[in-house]
Structure formats: C-alpha cells, structure tokens
Amino acid sequence: MKHIQLFIIAAAMLTACQESLEEKAAREAREYTKKNCPAKIDETLYMDSLTFEKATCTFGYHYKLIGMADTIAAIEPERQRKSLVDGIKNATVLRDYKDKGYSFKYSYHSGKSPETVYYETTITAEDYR
C-alpha cells in the first residue's frame, strides 16, 4: 500500500513539474536572449532579443541594422518576407510551435535610432502551412 501511495505522489509531482508549451516558449526566449544577445548575424545585422507573448502565442525576433545597412532602403519588404516565411517552413526546431499555430514577428530597427522601425512583419500559421 505504501508503494502505491509513493507512486501516486511521485506521479503527481512529475505532472505538476511539467510546463505548458507557452511556458516553455517564454522560458526558452528569455534564456536565449540572456545567453546569446546581442548576437552578430553579419557585419550589418545584430539580433537584439527574442521574446514571447503568451497572450497571442507570438515569438518576437528583434534585430538592429548598423553601418551601411542602417537605412530603410536596405530592406526589400517582399523579398524579406518571403525569406522569413521560407525559413520558418524549413525550421525543424520550431516544429512543436508550428504544429500549434504559433506566430513569428520580426522587427528591424535602426542601430543609430532604435525607436525607428525599418521593417516589421508577422508570419502566421496561414503563411507557413
């Protein structure tokens, strides 16, 4: 009888310790940002942070353009969006999130003037499925 009680208690504890997919996403975004950001992508692009908004199940990728790319002319919106959609479609690491229909928001800011947004788009399940 004691063994059954211990098994039930252990099973309850394991169940209580599991986090939801939304909690996992928020934790992973925080940990990624803390460990890796700012991350240099190339000579003109840095990733400032990765965020997750639980209310809308949306990951936020925040980038900063510097140097010669620090201009609105550096981004071709249609080409950029297609590239982002293709990247999400091919990202196996995002499989669990894509299966649940999460969204992915990308914003590109000026390095000189961070409040200036050169480009912003949100990729939804309808875009990548």
JSON list of C-alpha atoms in Angstrom, two decimals:
[
{"chain": "A", "resi": 1, "resn": "MET", "atom": "CA", "xyz": [0.00, 0.00, 0.00]},
{"chain": "A", "resi": 2, "resn": "LYS", "atom": "CA", "xyz": [2.85, 2.40, 0.86]},
{"chain": "A", "resi": 3, "resn": "HIS", "atom": "CA", "xyz": [4.44, 1.74, -2.54]},
{"chain": "A", "resi": 4, "resn": "ILE", "atom": "CA", "xyz": [1.21, 2.65, -4.31]},
{"chain": "A", "resi": 5, "resn": "GLN", "atom": "CA", "xyz": [0.94, 5.90, -2.34]},
{"chain": "A", "resi": 6, "resn": "LEU", "atom": "CA", "xyz": [4.56, 6.79, -3.11]},
{"chain": "A", "resi": 7, "resn": "PHE", "atom": "CA", "xyz": [3.98, 6.04, -6.81]},
{"chain": "A", "resi": 8, "resn": "ILE", "atom": "CA", "xyz": [0.88, 8.26, -6.87]},
{"chain": "A", "resi": 9, "resn": "ILE", "atom": "CA", "xyz": [2.71, 11.09, -5.09]},
{"chain": "A", "resi": 10, "resn": "ALA", "atom": "CA", "xyz": [5.70, 10.79, -7.44]},
{"chain": "A", "resi": 11, "resn": "ALA", "atom": "CA", "xyz": [3.43, 10.76, -10.50]},
{"chain": "A", "resi": 12, "resn": "ALA", "atom": "CA", "xyz": [1.57, 13.83, -9.22]},
{"chain": "A", "resi": 13, "resn": "MET", "atom": "CA", "xyz": [4.85, 15.66, -8.64]},
{"chain": "A", "resi": 14, "resn": "LEU", "atom": "CA", "xyz": [6.11, 14.85, -12.14]},
{"chain": "A", "resi": 15, "resn": "THR", "atom": "CA", "xyz": [2.85, 16.04, -13.67]},
{"chain": "A", "resi": 16, "resn": "ALA", "atom": "CA", "xyz": [2.97, 19.27, -11.64]},
{"chain": "A", "resi": 17, "resn": "CYS", "atom": "CA", "xyz": [6.54, 19.97, -12.80]},
{"chain": "A", "resi": 18, "resn": "GLN", "atom": "CA", "xyz": [5.71, 19.81, -16.50]},
{"chain": "A", "resi": 19, "resn": "GLU", "atom": "CA", "xyz": [5.41, 23.18, -18.13]},
{"chain": "A", "resi": 20, "resn": "SER", "atom": "CA", "xyz": [2.95, 24.11, -20.84]},
{"chain": "A", "resi": 21, "resn": "LEU", "atom": "CA", "xyz": [4.16, 24.82, -24.35]},
{"chain": "A", "resi": 22, "resn": "GLU", "atom": "CA", "xyz": [3.53, 28.54, -23.74]},
{"chain": "A", "resi": 23, "resn": "GLU", "atom": "CA", "xyz": [5.62, 28.47, -20.55]},
{"chain": "A", "resi": 24, "resn": "LYS", "atom": "CA", "xyz": [8.36, 26.57, -22.36]},
{"chain": "A", "resi": 25, "resn": "ALA", "atom": "CA", "xyz": [8.36, 29.12, -25.20]},
{"chain": "A", "resi": 26, "resn": "ALA", "atom": "CA", "xyz": [8.59, 32.05, -22.78]},
{"chain": "A", "resi": 27, "resn": "ARG", "atom": "CA", "xyz": [11.41, 30.40, -20.83]},
{"chain": "A", "resi": 28, "resn": "GLU", "atom": "CA", "xyz": [13.36, 29.48, -23.96]},
{"chain": "A", "resi": 29, "resn": "ALA", "atom": "CA", "xyz": [13.03, 33.01, -25.35]},
{"chain": "A", "resi": 30, "resn": "ARG", "atom": "CA", "xyz": [14.30, 34.52, -22.07]},
{"chain": "A", "resi": 31, "resn": "GLU", "atom": "CA", "xyz": [17.18, 32.06, -21.85]},
{"chain": "A", "resi": 32, "resn": "TYR", "atom": "CA", "xyz": [18.17, 32.57, -25.48]},
{"chain": "A", "resi": 33, "resn": "THR", "atom": "CA", "xyz": [18.22, 36.34, -25.08]},
{"chain": "A", "resi": 34, "resn": "LYS", "atom": "CA", "xyz": [20.18, 36.19, -21.84]},
{"chain": "A", "resi": 35, "resn": "LYS", "atom": "CA", "xyz": [22.75, 33.77, -23.24]},
{"chain": "A", "resi": 36, "resn": "ASN", "atom": "CA", "xyz": [23.13, 34.94, -26.85]},
{"chain": "A", "resi": 37, "resn": "CYS", "atom": "CA", "xyz": [22.02, 38.53, -27.33]},
{"chain": "A", "resi": 38, "resn": "PRO", "atom": "CA", "xyz": [23.07, 40.79, -28.78]},
{"chain": "A", "resi": 39, "resn": "ALA", "atom": "CA", "xyz": [24.11, 38.29, -31.46]},
{"chain": "A", "resi": 40, "resn": "LYS", "atom": "CA", "xyz": [26.05, 39.37, -34.52]},
{"chain": "A", "resi": 41, "resn": "ILE", "atom": "CA", "xyz": [24.43, 37.90, -37.63]},
{"chain": "A", "resi": 42, "resn": "ASP", "atom": "CA", "xyz": [26.76, 39.63, -40.06]},
{"chain": "A", "resi": 43, "resn": "GLU", "atom": "CA", "xyz": [28.61, 42.95, -40.42]},
{"chain": "A", "resi": 44, "resn": "THR", "atom": "CA", "xyz": [25.40, 44.98, -40.59]},
{"chain": "A", "resi": 45, "resn": "LEU", "atom": "CA", "xyz": [22.85, 42.97, -38.60]},
{"chain": "A", "resi": 46, "resn": "TYR", "atom": "CA", "xyz": [22.52, 42.11, -34.91]},
{"chain": "A", "resi": 47, "resn": "MET", "atom": "CA", "xyz": [19.78, 40.19, -33.14]},
{"chain": "A", "resi": 48, "resn": "ASP", "atom": "CA", "xyz": [18.89, 42.22, -30.05]},
{"chain": "A", "resi": 49, "resn": "SER", "atom": "CA", "xyz": [16.45, 39.82, -28.42]},
{"chain": "A", "resi": 50, "resn": "LEU", "atom": "CA", "xyz": [13.95, 37.02, -28.71]},
{"chain": "A", "resi": 51, "resn": "THR", "atom": "CA", "xyz": [10.66, 37.48, -26.88]},
{"chain": "A", "resi": 52, "resn": "PHE", "atom": "CA", "xyz": [7.46, 35.51, -26.47]},
{"chain": "A", "resi": 53, "resn": "GLU", "atom": "CA", "xyz": [3.99, 36.94, -25.94]},
{"chain": "A", "resi": 54, "resn": "LYS", "atom": "CA", "xyz": [1.80, 34.34, -24.23]},
{"chain": "A", "resi": 55, "resn": "ALA", "atom": "CA", "xyz": [-1.49, 36.13, -24.96]},
{"chain": "A", "resi": 56, "resn": "THR", "atom": "CA", "xyz": [-1.04, 35.79, -28.72]},
{"chain": "A", "resi": 57, "resn": "CYS", "atom": "CA", "xyz": [1.43, 32.87, -28.82]},
{"chain": "A", "resi": 58, "resn": "THR", "atom": "CA", "xyz": [3.86, 35.00, -30.81]},
{"chain": "A", "resi": 59, "resn": "PHE", "atom": "CA", "xyz": [7.64, 34.85, -30.84]},
{"chain": "A", "resi": 60, "resn": "GLY", "atom": "CA", "xyz": [9.28, 38.23, -31.42]},
{"chain": "A", "resi": 61, "resn": "TYR", "atom": "CA", "xyz": [12.63, 38.45, -33.19]},
{"chain": "A", "resi": 62, "resn": "HIS", "atom": "CA", "xyz": [14.16, 41.91, -32.73]},
{"chain": "A", "resi": 63, "resn": "TYR", "atom": "CA", "xyz": [17.01, 42.96, -34.98]},
{"chain": "A", "resi": 64, "resn": "LYS", "atom": "CA", "xyz": [19.20, 46.05, -35.29]},
{"chain": "A", "resi": 65, "resn": "LEU", "atom": "CA", "xyz": [20.72, 47.30, -38.55]},
{"chain": "A", "resi": 66, "resn": "ILE", "atom": "CA", "xyz": [24.06, 49.06, -38.36]},
{"chain": "A", "resi": 67, "resn": "GLY", "atom": "CA", "xyz": [26.58, 50.69, -40.66]},
{"chain": "A", "resi": 68, "resn": "MET", "atom": "CA", "xyz": [25.68, 50.95, -44.33]},
{"chain": "A", "resi": 69, "resn": "ALA", "atom": "CA", "xyz": [22.51, 48.88, -43.79]},
{"chain": "A", "resi": 70, "resn": "ASP", "atom": "CA", "xyz": [21.13, 51.36, -41.25]},
{"chain": "A", "resi": 71, "resn": "THR", "atom": "CA", "xyz": [18.61, 52.72, -43.74]},
{"chain": "A", "resi": 72, "resn": "ILE", "atom": "CA", "xyz": [15.12, 51.82, -44.85]},
{"chain": "A", "resi": 73, "resn": "ALA", "atom": "CA", "xyz": [16.47, 51.21, -48.36]},
{"chain": "A", "resi": 74, "resn": "ALA", "atom": "CA", "xyz": [18.42, 48.18, -47.06]},
{"chain": "A", "resi": 75, "resn": "ILE", "atom": "CA", "xyz": [15.26, 46.09, -46.76]},
{"chain": "A", "resi": 76, "resn": "GLU", "atom": "CA", "xyz": [13.20, 44.89, -49.69]},
{"chain": "A", "resi": 77, "resn": "PRO", "atom": "CA", "xyz": [9.89, 44.03, -47.95]},
{"chain": "A", "resi": 78, "resn": "GLU", "atom": "CA", "xyz": [8.55, 41.41, -50.36]},
{"chain": "A", "resi": 79, "resn": "ARG", "atom": "CA", "xyz": [11.85, 39.58, -50.63]},
{"chain": "A", "resi": 80, "resn": "GLN", "atom": "CA", "xyz": [12.45, 39.80, -46.89]},
{"chain": "A", "resi": 81, "resn": "ARG", "atom": "CA", "xyz": [9.02, 38.40, -46.03]},
{"chain": "A", "resi": 82, "resn": "LYS", "atom": "CA", "xyz": [9.40, 35.51, -48.48]},
{"chain": "A", "resi": 83, "resn": "SER", "atom": "CA", "xyz": [12.79, 34.68, -46.96]},
{"chain": "A", "resi": 84, "resn": "LEU", "atom": "CA", "xyz": [11.34, 34.72, -43.43]},
{"chain": "A", "resi": 85, "resn": "VAL", "atom": "CA", "xyz": [8.37, 32.51, -44.40]},
{"chain": "A", "resi": 86, "resn": "ASP", "atom": "CA", "xyz": [10.70, 30.03, -46.12]},
{"chain": "A", "resi": 87, "resn": "GLY", "atom": "CA", "xyz": [12.94, 29.99, -43.06]},
{"chain": "A", "resi": 88, "resn": "ILE", "atom": "CA", "xyz": [10.05, 29.15, -40.76]},
{"chain": "A", "resi": 89, "resn": "LYS", "atom": "CA", "xyz": [8.75, 26.47, -43.13]},
{"chain": "A", "resi": 90, "resn": "ASN", "atom": "CA", "xyz": [12.16, 24.78, -43.09]},
{"chain": "A", "resi": 91, "resn": "ALA", "atom": "CA", "xyz": [12.95, 25.21, -39.37]},
{"chain": "A", "resi": 92, "resn": "THR", "atom": "CA", "xyz": [12.61, 21.81, -37.75]},
{"chain": "A", "resi": 93, "resn": "VAL", "atom": "CA", "xyz": [13.49, 23.28, -34.35]},
{"chain": "A", "resi": 94, "resn": "LEU", "atom": "CA", "xyz": [10.17, 25.18, -34.46]},
{"chain": "A", "resi": 95, "resn": "ARG", "atom": "CA", "xyz": [8.07, 22.09, -35.25]},
{"chain": "A", "resi": 96, "resn": "ASP", "atom": "CA", "xyz": [6.17, 21.96, -31.92]},
{"chain": "A", "resi": 97, "resn": "TYR", "atom": "CA", "xyz": [5.33, 25.66, -32.16]},
{"chain": "A", "resi": 98, "resn": "LYS", "atom": "CA", "xyz": [4.30, 25.46, -35.81]},
{"chain": "A", "resi": 99, "resn": "ASP", "atom": "CA", "xyz": [2.10, 22.43, -35.08]},
{"chain": "A", "resi": 100, "resn": "LYS", "atom": "CA", "xyz": [0.21, 24.57, -32.55]},
{"chain": "A", "resi": 101, "resn": "GLY", "atom": "CA", "xyz": [-0.11, 27.51, -34.98]},
{"chain": "A", "resi": 102, "resn": "TYR", "atom": "CA", "xyz": [2.20, 29.98, -33.22]},
{"chain": "A", "resi": 103, "resn": "SER", "atom": "CA", "xyz": [3.12, 33.25, -34.93]},
{"chain": "A", "resi": 104, "resn": "PHE", "atom": "CA", "xyz": [6.54, 34.76, -35.52]},
{"chain": "A", "resi": 105, "resn": "LYS", "atom": "CA", "xyz": [7.02, 38.53, -35.53]},
{"chain": "A", "resi": 106, "resn": "TYR", "atom": "CA", "xyz": [10.15, 40.14, -36.95]},
{"chain": "A", "resi": 107, "resn": "SER", "atom": "CA", "xyz": [11.19, 43.74, -36.43]},
{"chain": "A", "resi": 108, "resn": "TYR", "atom": "CA", "xyz": [14.22, 45.52, -37.83]},
{"chain": "A", "resi": 109, "resn": "HIS", "atom": "CA", "xyz": [15.30, 48.72, -36.08]},
{"chain": "A", "resi": 110, "resn": "SER", "atom": "CA", "xyz": [17.88, 51.38, -36.75]},
{"chain": "A", "resi": 111, "resn": "GLY", "atom": "CA", "xyz": [21.10, 50.96, -34.80]},
{"chain": "A", "resi": 112, "resn": "LYS", "atom": "CA", "xyz": [21.56, 54.74, -34.60]},
{"chain": "A", "resi": 113, "resn": "SER", "atom": "CA", "xyz": [17.96, 55.46, -33.68]},
{"chain": "A", "resi": 114, "resn": "PRO", "atom": "CA", "xyz": [16.40, 52.35, -32.05]},
{"chain": "A", "resi": 115, "resn": "GLU", "atom": "CA", "xyz": [12.89, 53.81, -32.00]},
{"chain": "A", "resi": 116, "resn": "THR", "atom": "CA", "xyz": [12.96, 53.85, -35.82]},
{"chain": "A", "resi": 117, "resn": "VAL", "atom": "CA", "xyz": [11.45, 50.66, -37.24]},
{"chain": "A", "resi": 118, "resn": "TYR", "atom": "CA", "xyz": [12.51, 49.99, -40.82]},
{"chain": "A", "resi": 119, "resn": "TYR", "atom": "CA", "xyz": [10.52, 46.81, -41.29]},
{"chain": "A", "resi": 120, "resn": "GLU", "atom": "CA", "xyz": [8.11, 44.71, -39.27]},
{"chain": "A", "resi": 121, "resn": "THR", "atom": "CA", "xyz": [6.05, 41.67, -40.21]},
{"chain": "A", "resi": 122, "resn": "THR", "atom": "CA", "xyz": [4.23, 38.82, -38.54]},
{"chain": "A", "resi": 123, "resn": "ILE", "atom": "CA", "xyz": [4.23, 35.34, -40.02]},
{"chain": "A", "resi": 124, "resn": "THR", "atom": "CA", "xyz": [1.15, 33.33, -39.04]},
{"chain": "A", "resi": 125, "resn": "ALA", "atom": "CA", "xyz": [0.21, 29.68, -39.46]},
{"chain": "A", "resi": 126, "resn": "GLU", "atom": "CA", "xyz": [-1.64, 30.55, -42.68]},
{"chain": "A", "resi": 127, "resn": "ASP", "atom": "CA", "xyz": [1.66, 31.80, -44.12]},
{"chain": "A", "resi": 128, "resn": "TYR", "atom": "CA", "xyz": [3.87, 28.82, -43.29]},
{"chain": "A", "resi": 129, "resn": "ARG", "atom": "CA", "xyz": [1.49, 25.87, -43.68]}
]
